[in-house]
PDB file of C-alpha atoms in Angstrom:
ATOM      1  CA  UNK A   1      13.966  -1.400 -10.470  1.00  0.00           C
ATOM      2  CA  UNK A   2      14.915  -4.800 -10.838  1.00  0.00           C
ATOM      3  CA  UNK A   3      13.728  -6.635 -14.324  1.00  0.00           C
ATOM      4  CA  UNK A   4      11.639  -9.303 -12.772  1.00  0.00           C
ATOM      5  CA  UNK A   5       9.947  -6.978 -10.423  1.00  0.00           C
ATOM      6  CA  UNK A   6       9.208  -4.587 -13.428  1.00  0.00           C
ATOM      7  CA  UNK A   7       7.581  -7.361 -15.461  1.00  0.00           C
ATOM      8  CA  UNK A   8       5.454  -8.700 -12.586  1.00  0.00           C
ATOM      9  CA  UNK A   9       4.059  -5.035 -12.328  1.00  0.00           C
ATOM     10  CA  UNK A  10       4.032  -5.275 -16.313  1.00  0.00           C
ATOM     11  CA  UNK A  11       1.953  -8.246 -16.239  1.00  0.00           C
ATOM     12  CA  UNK A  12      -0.741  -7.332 -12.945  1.00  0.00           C
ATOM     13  CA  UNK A  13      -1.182  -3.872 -15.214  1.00  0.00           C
ATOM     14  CA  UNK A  14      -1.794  -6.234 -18.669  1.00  0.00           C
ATOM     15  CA  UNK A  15      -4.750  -8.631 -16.369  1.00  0.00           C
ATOM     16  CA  UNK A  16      -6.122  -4.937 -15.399  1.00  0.00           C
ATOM     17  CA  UNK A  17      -7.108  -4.528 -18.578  1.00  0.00           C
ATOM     18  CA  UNK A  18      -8.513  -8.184 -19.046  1.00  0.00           C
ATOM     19  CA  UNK A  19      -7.572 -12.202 -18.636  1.00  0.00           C
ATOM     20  CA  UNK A  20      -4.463 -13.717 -20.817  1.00  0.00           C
ATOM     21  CA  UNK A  21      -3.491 -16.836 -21.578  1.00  0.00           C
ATOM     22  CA  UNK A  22       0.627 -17.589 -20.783  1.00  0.00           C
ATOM     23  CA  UNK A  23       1.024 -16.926 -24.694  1.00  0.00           C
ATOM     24  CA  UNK A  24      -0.203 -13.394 -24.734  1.00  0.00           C
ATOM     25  CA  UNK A  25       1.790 -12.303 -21.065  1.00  0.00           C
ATOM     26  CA  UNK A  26       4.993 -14.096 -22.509  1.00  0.00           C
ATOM     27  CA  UNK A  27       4.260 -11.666 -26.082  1.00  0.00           C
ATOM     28  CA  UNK A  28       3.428  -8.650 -23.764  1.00  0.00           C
ATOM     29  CA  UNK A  29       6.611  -9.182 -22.088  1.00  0.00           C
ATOM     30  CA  UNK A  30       9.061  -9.970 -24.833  1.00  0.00           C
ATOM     31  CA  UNK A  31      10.004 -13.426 -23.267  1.00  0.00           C
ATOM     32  CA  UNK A  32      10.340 -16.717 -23.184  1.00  0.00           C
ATOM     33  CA  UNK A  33       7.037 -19.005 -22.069  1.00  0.00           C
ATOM     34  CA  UNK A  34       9.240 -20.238 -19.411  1.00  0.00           C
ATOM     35  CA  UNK A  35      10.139 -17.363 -18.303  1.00  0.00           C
ATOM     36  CA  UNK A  36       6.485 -15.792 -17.918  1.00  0.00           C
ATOM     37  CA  UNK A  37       5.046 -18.697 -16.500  1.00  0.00           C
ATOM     38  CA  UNK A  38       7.733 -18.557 -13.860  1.00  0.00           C
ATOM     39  CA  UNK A  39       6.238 -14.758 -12.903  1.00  0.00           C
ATOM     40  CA  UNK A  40       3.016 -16.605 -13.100  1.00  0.00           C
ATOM     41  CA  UNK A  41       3.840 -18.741 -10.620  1.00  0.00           C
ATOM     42  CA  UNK A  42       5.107 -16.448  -8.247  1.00  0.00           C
ATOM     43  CA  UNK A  43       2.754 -14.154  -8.530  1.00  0.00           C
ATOM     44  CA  UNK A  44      -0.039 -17.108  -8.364  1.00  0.00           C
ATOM     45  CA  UNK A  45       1.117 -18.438  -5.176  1.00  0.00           C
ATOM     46  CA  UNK A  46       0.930 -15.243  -3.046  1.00  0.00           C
ATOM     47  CA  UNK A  47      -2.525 -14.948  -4.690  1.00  0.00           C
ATOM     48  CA  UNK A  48      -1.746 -11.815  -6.905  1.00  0.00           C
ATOM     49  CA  UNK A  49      -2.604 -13.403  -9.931  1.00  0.00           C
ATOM     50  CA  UNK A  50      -5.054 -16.328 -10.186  1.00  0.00           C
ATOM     51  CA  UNK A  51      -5.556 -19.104 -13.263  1.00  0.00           C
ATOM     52  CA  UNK A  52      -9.135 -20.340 -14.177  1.00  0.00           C
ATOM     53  CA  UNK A  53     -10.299 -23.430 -15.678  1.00  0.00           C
ATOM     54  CA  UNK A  54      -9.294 -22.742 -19.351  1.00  0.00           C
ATOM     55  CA  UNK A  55      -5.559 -22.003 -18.197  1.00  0.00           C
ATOM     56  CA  UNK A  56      -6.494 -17.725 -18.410  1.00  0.00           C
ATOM     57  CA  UNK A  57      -4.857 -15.704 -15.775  1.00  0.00           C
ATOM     58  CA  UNK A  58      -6.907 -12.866 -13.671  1.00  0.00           C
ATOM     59  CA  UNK A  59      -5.956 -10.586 -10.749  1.00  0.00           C
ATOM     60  CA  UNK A  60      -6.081 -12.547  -7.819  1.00  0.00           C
ATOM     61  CA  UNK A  61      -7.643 -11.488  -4.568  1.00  0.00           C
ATOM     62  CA  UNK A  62      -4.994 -10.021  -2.714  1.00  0.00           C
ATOM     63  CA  UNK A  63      -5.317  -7.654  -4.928  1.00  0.00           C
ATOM     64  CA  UNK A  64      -8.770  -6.459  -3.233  1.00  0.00           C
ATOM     65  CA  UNK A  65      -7.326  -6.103  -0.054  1.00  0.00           C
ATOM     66  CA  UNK A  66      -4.308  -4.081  -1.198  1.00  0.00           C
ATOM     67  CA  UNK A  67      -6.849  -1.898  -3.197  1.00  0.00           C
ATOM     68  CA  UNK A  68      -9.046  -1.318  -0.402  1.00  0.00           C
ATOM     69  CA  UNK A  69      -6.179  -0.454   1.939  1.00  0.00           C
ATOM     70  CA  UNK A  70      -5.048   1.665  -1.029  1.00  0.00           C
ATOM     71  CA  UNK A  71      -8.538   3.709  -1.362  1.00  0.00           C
ATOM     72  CA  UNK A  72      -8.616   4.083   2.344  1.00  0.00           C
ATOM     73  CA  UNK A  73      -4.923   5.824   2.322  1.00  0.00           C
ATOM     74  CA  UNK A  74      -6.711   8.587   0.446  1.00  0.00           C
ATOM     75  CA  UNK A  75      -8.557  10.499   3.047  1.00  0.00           C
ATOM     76  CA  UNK A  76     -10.011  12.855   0.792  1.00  0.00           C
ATOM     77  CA  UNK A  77     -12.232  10.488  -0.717  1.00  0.00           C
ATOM     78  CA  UNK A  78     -14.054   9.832   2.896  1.00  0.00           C
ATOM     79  CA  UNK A  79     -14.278  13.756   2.920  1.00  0.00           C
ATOM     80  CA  UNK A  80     -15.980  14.062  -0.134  1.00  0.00           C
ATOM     81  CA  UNK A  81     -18.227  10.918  -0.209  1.00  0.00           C
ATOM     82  CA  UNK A  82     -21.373  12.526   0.993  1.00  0.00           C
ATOM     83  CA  UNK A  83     -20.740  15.496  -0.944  1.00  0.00           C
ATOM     84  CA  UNK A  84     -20.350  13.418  -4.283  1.00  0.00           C
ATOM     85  CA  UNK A  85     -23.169  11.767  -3.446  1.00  0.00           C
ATOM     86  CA  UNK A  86     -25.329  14.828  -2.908  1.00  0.00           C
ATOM     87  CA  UNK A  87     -24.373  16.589  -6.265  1.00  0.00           C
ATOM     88  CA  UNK A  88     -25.407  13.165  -8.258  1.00  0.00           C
ATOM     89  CA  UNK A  89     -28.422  13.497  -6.457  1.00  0.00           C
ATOM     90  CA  UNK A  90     -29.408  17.358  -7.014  1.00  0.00           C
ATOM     91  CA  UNK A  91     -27.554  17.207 -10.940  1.00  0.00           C
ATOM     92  CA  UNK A  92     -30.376  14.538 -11.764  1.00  0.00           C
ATOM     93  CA  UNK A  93     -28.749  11.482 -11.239  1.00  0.00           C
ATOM     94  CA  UNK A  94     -25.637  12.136 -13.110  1.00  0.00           C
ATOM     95  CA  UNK A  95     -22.249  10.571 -12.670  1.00  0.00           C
ATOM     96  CA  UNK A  96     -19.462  12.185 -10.355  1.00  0.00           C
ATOM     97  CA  UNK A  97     -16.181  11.325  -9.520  1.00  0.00           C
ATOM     98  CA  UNK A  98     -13.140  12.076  -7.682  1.00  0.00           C
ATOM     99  CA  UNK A  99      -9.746  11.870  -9.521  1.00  0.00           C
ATOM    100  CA  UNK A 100      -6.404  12.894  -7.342  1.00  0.00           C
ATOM    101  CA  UNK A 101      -2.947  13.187  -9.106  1.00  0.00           C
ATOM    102  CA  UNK A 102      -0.120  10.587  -7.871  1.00  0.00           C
ATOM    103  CA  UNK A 103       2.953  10.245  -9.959  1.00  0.00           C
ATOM    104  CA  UNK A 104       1.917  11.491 -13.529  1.00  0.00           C
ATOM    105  CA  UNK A 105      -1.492   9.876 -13.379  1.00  0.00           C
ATOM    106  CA  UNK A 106      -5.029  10.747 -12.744  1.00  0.00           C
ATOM    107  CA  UNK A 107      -6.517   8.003 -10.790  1.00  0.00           C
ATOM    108  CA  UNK A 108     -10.046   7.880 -10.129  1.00  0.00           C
ATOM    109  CA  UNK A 109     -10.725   7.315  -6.161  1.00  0.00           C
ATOM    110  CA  UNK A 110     -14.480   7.419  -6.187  1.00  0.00           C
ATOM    111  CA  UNK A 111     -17.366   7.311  -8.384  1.00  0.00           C
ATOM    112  CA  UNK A 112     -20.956   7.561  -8.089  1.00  0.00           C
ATOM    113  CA  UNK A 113     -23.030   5.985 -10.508  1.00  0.00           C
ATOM    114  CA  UNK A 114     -25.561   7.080 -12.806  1.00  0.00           C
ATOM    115  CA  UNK A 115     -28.563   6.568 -12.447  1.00  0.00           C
ATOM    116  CA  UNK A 116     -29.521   6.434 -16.238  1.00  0.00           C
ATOM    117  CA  UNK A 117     -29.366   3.482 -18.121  1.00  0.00           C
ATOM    118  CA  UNK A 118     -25.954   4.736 -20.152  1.00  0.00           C
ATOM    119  CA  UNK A 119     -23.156   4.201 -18.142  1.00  0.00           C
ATOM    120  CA  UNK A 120     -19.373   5.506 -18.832  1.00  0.00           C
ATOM    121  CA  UNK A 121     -16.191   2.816 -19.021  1.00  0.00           C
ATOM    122  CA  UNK A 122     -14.276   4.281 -15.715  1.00  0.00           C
ATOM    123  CA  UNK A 123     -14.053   2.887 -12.323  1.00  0.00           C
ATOM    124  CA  UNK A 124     -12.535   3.532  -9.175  1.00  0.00           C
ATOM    125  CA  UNK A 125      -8.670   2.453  -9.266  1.00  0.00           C
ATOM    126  CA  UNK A 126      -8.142   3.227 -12.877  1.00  0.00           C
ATOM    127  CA  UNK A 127      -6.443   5.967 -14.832  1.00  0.00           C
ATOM    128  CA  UNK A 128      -8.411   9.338 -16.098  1.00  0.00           C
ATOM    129  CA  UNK A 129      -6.617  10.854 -19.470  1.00  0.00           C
ATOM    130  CA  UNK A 130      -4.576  13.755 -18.731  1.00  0.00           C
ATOM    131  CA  UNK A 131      -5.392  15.415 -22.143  1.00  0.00           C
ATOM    132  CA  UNK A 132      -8.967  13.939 -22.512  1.00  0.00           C
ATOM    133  CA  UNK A 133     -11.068  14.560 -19.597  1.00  0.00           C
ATOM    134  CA  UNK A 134     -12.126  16.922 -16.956  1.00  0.00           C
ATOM    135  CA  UNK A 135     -10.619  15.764 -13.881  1.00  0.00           C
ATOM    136  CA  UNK A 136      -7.514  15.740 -15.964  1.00  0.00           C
ATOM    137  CA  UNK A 137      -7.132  18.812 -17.038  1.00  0.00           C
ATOM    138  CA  UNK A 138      -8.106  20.043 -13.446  1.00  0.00           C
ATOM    139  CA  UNK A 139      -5.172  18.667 -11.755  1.00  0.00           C
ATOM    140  CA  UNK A 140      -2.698  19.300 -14.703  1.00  0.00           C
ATOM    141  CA  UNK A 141      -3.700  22.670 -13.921  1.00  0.00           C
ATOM    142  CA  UNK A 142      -2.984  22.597 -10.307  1.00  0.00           C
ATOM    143  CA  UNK A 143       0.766  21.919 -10.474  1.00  0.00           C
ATOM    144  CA  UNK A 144       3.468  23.943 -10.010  1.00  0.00           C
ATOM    145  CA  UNK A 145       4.574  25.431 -13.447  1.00  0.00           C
ATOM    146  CA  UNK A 146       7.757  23.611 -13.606  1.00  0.00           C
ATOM    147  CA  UNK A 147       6.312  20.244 -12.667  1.00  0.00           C
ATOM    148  CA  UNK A 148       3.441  20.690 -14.788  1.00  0.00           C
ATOM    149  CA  UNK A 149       5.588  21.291 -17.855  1.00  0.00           C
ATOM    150  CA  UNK A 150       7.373  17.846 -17.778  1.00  0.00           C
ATOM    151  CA  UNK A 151       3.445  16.461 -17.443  1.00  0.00           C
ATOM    152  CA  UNK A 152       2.696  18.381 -20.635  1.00  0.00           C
ATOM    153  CA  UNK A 153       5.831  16.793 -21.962  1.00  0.00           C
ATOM    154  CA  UNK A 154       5.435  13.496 -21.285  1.00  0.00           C
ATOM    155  CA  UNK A 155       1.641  13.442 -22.698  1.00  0.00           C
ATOM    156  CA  UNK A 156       1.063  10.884 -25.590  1.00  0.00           C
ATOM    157  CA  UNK A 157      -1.647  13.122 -27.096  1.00  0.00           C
ATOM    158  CA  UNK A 158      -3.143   9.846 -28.866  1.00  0.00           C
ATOM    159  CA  UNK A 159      -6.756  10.508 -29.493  1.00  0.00           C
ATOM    160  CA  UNK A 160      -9.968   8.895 -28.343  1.00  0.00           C
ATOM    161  CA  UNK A 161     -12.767  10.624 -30.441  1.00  0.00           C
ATOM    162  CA  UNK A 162     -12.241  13.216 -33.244  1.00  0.00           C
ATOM    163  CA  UNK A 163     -12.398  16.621 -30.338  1.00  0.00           C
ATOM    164  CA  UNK A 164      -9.397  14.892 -28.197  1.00  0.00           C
ATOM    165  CA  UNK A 165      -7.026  17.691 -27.875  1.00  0.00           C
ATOM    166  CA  UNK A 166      -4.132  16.953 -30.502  1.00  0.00           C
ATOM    167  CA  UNK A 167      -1.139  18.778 -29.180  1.00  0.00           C
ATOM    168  CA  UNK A 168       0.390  20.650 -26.309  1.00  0.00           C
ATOM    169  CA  UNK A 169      -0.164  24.032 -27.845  1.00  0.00           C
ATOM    170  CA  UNK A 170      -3.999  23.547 -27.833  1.00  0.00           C
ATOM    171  CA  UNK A 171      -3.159  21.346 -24.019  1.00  0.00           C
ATOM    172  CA  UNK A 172      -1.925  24.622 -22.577  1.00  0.00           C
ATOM    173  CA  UNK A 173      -4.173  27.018 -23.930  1.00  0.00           C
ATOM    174  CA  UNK A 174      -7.084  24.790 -22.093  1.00  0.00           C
ATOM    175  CA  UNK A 175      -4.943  24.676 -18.944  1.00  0.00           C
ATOM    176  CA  UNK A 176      -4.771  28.450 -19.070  1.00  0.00           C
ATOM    177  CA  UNK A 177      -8.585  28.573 -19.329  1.00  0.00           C
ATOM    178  CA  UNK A 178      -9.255  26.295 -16.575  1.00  0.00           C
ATOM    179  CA  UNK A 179      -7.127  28.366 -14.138  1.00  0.00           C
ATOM    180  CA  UNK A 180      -8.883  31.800 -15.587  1.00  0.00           C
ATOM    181  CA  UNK A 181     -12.078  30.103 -14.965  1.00  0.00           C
ATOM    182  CA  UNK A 182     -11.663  28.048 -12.239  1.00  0.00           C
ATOM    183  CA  UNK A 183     -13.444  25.169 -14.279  1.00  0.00           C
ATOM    184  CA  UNK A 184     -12.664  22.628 -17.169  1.00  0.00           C
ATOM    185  CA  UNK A 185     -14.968  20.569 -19.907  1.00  0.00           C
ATOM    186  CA  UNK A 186     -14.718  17.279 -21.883  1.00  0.00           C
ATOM    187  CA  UNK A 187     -17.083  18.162 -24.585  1.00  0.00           C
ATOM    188  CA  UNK A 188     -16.839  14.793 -26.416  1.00  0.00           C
ATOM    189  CA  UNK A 189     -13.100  14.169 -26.162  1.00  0.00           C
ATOM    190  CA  UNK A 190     -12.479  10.933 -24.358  1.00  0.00           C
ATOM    191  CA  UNK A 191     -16.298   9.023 -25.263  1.00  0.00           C
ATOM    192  CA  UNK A 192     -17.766  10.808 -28.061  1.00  0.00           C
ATOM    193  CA  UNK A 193     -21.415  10.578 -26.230  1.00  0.00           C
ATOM    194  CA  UNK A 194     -19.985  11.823 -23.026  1.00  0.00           C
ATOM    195  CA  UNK A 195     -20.114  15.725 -21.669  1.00  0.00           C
ATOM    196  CA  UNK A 196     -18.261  16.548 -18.991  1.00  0.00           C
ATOM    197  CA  UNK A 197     -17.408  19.413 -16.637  1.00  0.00           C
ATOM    198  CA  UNK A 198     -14.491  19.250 -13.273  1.00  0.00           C
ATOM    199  CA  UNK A 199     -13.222  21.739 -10.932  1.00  0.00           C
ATOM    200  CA  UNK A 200     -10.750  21.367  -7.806  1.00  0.00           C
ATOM    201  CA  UNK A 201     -10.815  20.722  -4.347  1.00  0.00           C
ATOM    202  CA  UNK A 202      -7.952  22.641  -2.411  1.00  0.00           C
ATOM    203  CA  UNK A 203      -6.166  22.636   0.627  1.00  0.00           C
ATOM    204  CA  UNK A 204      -6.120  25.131   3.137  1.00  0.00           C
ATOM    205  CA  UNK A 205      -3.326  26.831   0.927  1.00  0.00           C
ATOM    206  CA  UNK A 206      -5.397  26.760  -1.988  1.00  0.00           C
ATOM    207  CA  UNK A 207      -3.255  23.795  -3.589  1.00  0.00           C
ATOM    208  CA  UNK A 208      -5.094  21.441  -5.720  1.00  0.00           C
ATOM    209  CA  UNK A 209      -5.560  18.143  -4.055  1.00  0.00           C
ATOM    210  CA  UNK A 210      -8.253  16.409  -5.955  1.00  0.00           C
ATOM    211  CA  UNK A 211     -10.653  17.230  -8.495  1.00  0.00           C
ATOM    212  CA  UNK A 212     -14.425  16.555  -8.888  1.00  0.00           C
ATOM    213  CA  UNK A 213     -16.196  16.193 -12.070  1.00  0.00           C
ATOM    214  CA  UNK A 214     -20.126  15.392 -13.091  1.00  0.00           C
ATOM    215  CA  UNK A 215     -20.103  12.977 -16.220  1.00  0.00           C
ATOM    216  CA  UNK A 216     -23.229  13.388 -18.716  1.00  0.00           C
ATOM    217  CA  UNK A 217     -24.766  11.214 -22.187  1.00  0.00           C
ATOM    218  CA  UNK A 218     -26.198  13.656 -24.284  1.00  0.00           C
ATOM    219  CA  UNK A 219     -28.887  11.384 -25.072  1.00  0.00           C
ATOM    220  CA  UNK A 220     -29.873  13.032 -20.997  1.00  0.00           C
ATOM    221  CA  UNK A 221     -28.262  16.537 -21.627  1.00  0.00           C
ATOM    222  CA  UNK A 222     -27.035  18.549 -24.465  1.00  0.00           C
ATOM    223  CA  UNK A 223     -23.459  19.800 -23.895  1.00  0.00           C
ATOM    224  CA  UNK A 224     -25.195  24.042 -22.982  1.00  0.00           C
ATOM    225  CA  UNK A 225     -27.046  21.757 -20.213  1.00  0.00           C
ATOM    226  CA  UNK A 226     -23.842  20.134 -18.804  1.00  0.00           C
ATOM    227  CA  UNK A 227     -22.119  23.189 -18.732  1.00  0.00           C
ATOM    228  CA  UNK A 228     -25.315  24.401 -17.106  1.00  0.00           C
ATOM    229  CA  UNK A 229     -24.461  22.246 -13.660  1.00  0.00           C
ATOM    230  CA  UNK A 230     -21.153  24.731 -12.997  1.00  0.00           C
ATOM    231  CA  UNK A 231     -22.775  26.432 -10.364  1.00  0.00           C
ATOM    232  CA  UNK A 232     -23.468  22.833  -8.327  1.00  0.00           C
ATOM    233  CA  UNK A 233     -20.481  21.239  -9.347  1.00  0.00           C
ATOM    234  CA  UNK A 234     -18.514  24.320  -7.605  1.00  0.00           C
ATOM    235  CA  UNK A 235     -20.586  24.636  -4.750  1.00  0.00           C
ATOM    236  CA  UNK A 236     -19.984  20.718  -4.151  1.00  0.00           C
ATOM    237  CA  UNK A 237     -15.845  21.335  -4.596  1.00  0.00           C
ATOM    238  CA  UNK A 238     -16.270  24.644  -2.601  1.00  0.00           C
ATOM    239  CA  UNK A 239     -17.644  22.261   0.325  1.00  0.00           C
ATOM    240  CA  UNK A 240     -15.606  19.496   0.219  1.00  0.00           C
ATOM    241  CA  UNK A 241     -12.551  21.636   0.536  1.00  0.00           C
ATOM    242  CA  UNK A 242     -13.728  23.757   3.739  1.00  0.00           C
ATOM    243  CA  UNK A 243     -14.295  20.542   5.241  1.00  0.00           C
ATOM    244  CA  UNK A 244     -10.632  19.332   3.605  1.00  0.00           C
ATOM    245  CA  UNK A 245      -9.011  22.009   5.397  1.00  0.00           C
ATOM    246  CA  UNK A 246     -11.392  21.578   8.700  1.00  0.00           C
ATOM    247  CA  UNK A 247      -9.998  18.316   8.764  1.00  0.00           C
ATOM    248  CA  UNK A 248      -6.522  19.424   8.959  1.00  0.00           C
ATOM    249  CA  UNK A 249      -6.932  22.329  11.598  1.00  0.00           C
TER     250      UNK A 249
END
């Protein structure tokens, strides 16, 4: 990869995570003002990057369209809709999502909200830990053995609440359980007032091709009551992946 096209895709990832002034991309990158504002530029004019009032640089709106186009390259998502839709509806109003694996990453590629007045941080587009939640550990689980050891390997096991999982040892123990049981939990370990429990869609050859989790405060349910919504969460996966491999028939 060329150096200027890596730090244009350095610098759309930084104004993912929020607006920056020409000072803080030009840090981020370890250059020059110059030479960021030159990126800027070029990214500004084919509207990947745009510049407010107060000289602050956002993701521009091409980016919506690319993202859109993006989701809609991920036919799985359309399958599962109405399913996800229907478990948030008979777990009580709880969060769901739908997290596939694409080059090293959980991404989540749809979300229904919760109906409760506590909402969790993730959104459609963005990465789900590996190590830290559900969906994660679901797909980890999935791979191949040889693949999935270079994931393992590659895992910055940096913490987000005091029950993230702090090594690979403890990593593949969990990845063992979730294939015994068919199942996985974040009990705490990525927001320390979220409960969590995903399982897998599959493919006609029973691959792993997605995962579905449903996302709980325990201010609503205790983490024995999360666990407690196994039985829908599986019939929901069961579902979408007869209809997955329907599709594809």
């Amino acid at each position: 990869m060329s150096q200027s096209l890596s730090r244009a895709l350095q610098i759309l990832i930084e104004l993912g995570e929020g607006e920056r002034s020409l000072d803080q991309v030009a840090a981020s990158l370890g250059v020059h003002k110059t030479t960021a504002m030159r990126l800027l530029h070029t990214l500004e004019a084919d509207r990947f990057v745009r510049r407010d009032d107060r000289q602050r640089y956002h993701l521009g709106s091409r980016l919506f369209a690319l993202g859109t186009a993006a989701l809609s390259q991920h036919a799985i998502r359309d399958v599962a809709q109405p399913h996800l839709t229907r478990l948030a509806a008979e777990t009580g109003g709880q969060a769901v999502h739908l997290a596939a694996y694409e080059n090293g990453t959980a991404i989540y590629l749809a979300k229904v909200e919760s109906t409760h007045s506590v909402r969790m941080y993730s959104r459609v587009g963005l990465p789900a830990a590996l190590h830290a939640t559900a969906v994660g550990k679901v797909l980890v689980a999935g791979l191949p053995p040889g693949e999935q050891e270079a994931v393992v390997a590659g895992i910055d096991f940096r913490p987000f609440t005091s029950r993230t999982i702090p090594d690979a040892a403890g990593y593949h123990e969990v990845l063992a359980r979730t294939r015994e049981q068919g199942w996985a939990e974040d009990a705490a370990e990525h927001e320390d007032f979220i409960n969590c429990v995903g399982a897998p869609v599959r493919d006609e050859a029973g691959r792993v091709v997605a995962a579905v989790s449903v996302s709980v405060p325990d201010v609503i349910l205790p983490r024995d009551g999360v666990r407690a919504l196994v039985p829908q969460l599986l019939a929901a996966t069961e579902a979408i992946s007869a209809d997955w491999a329907g599709r594809s028939s």
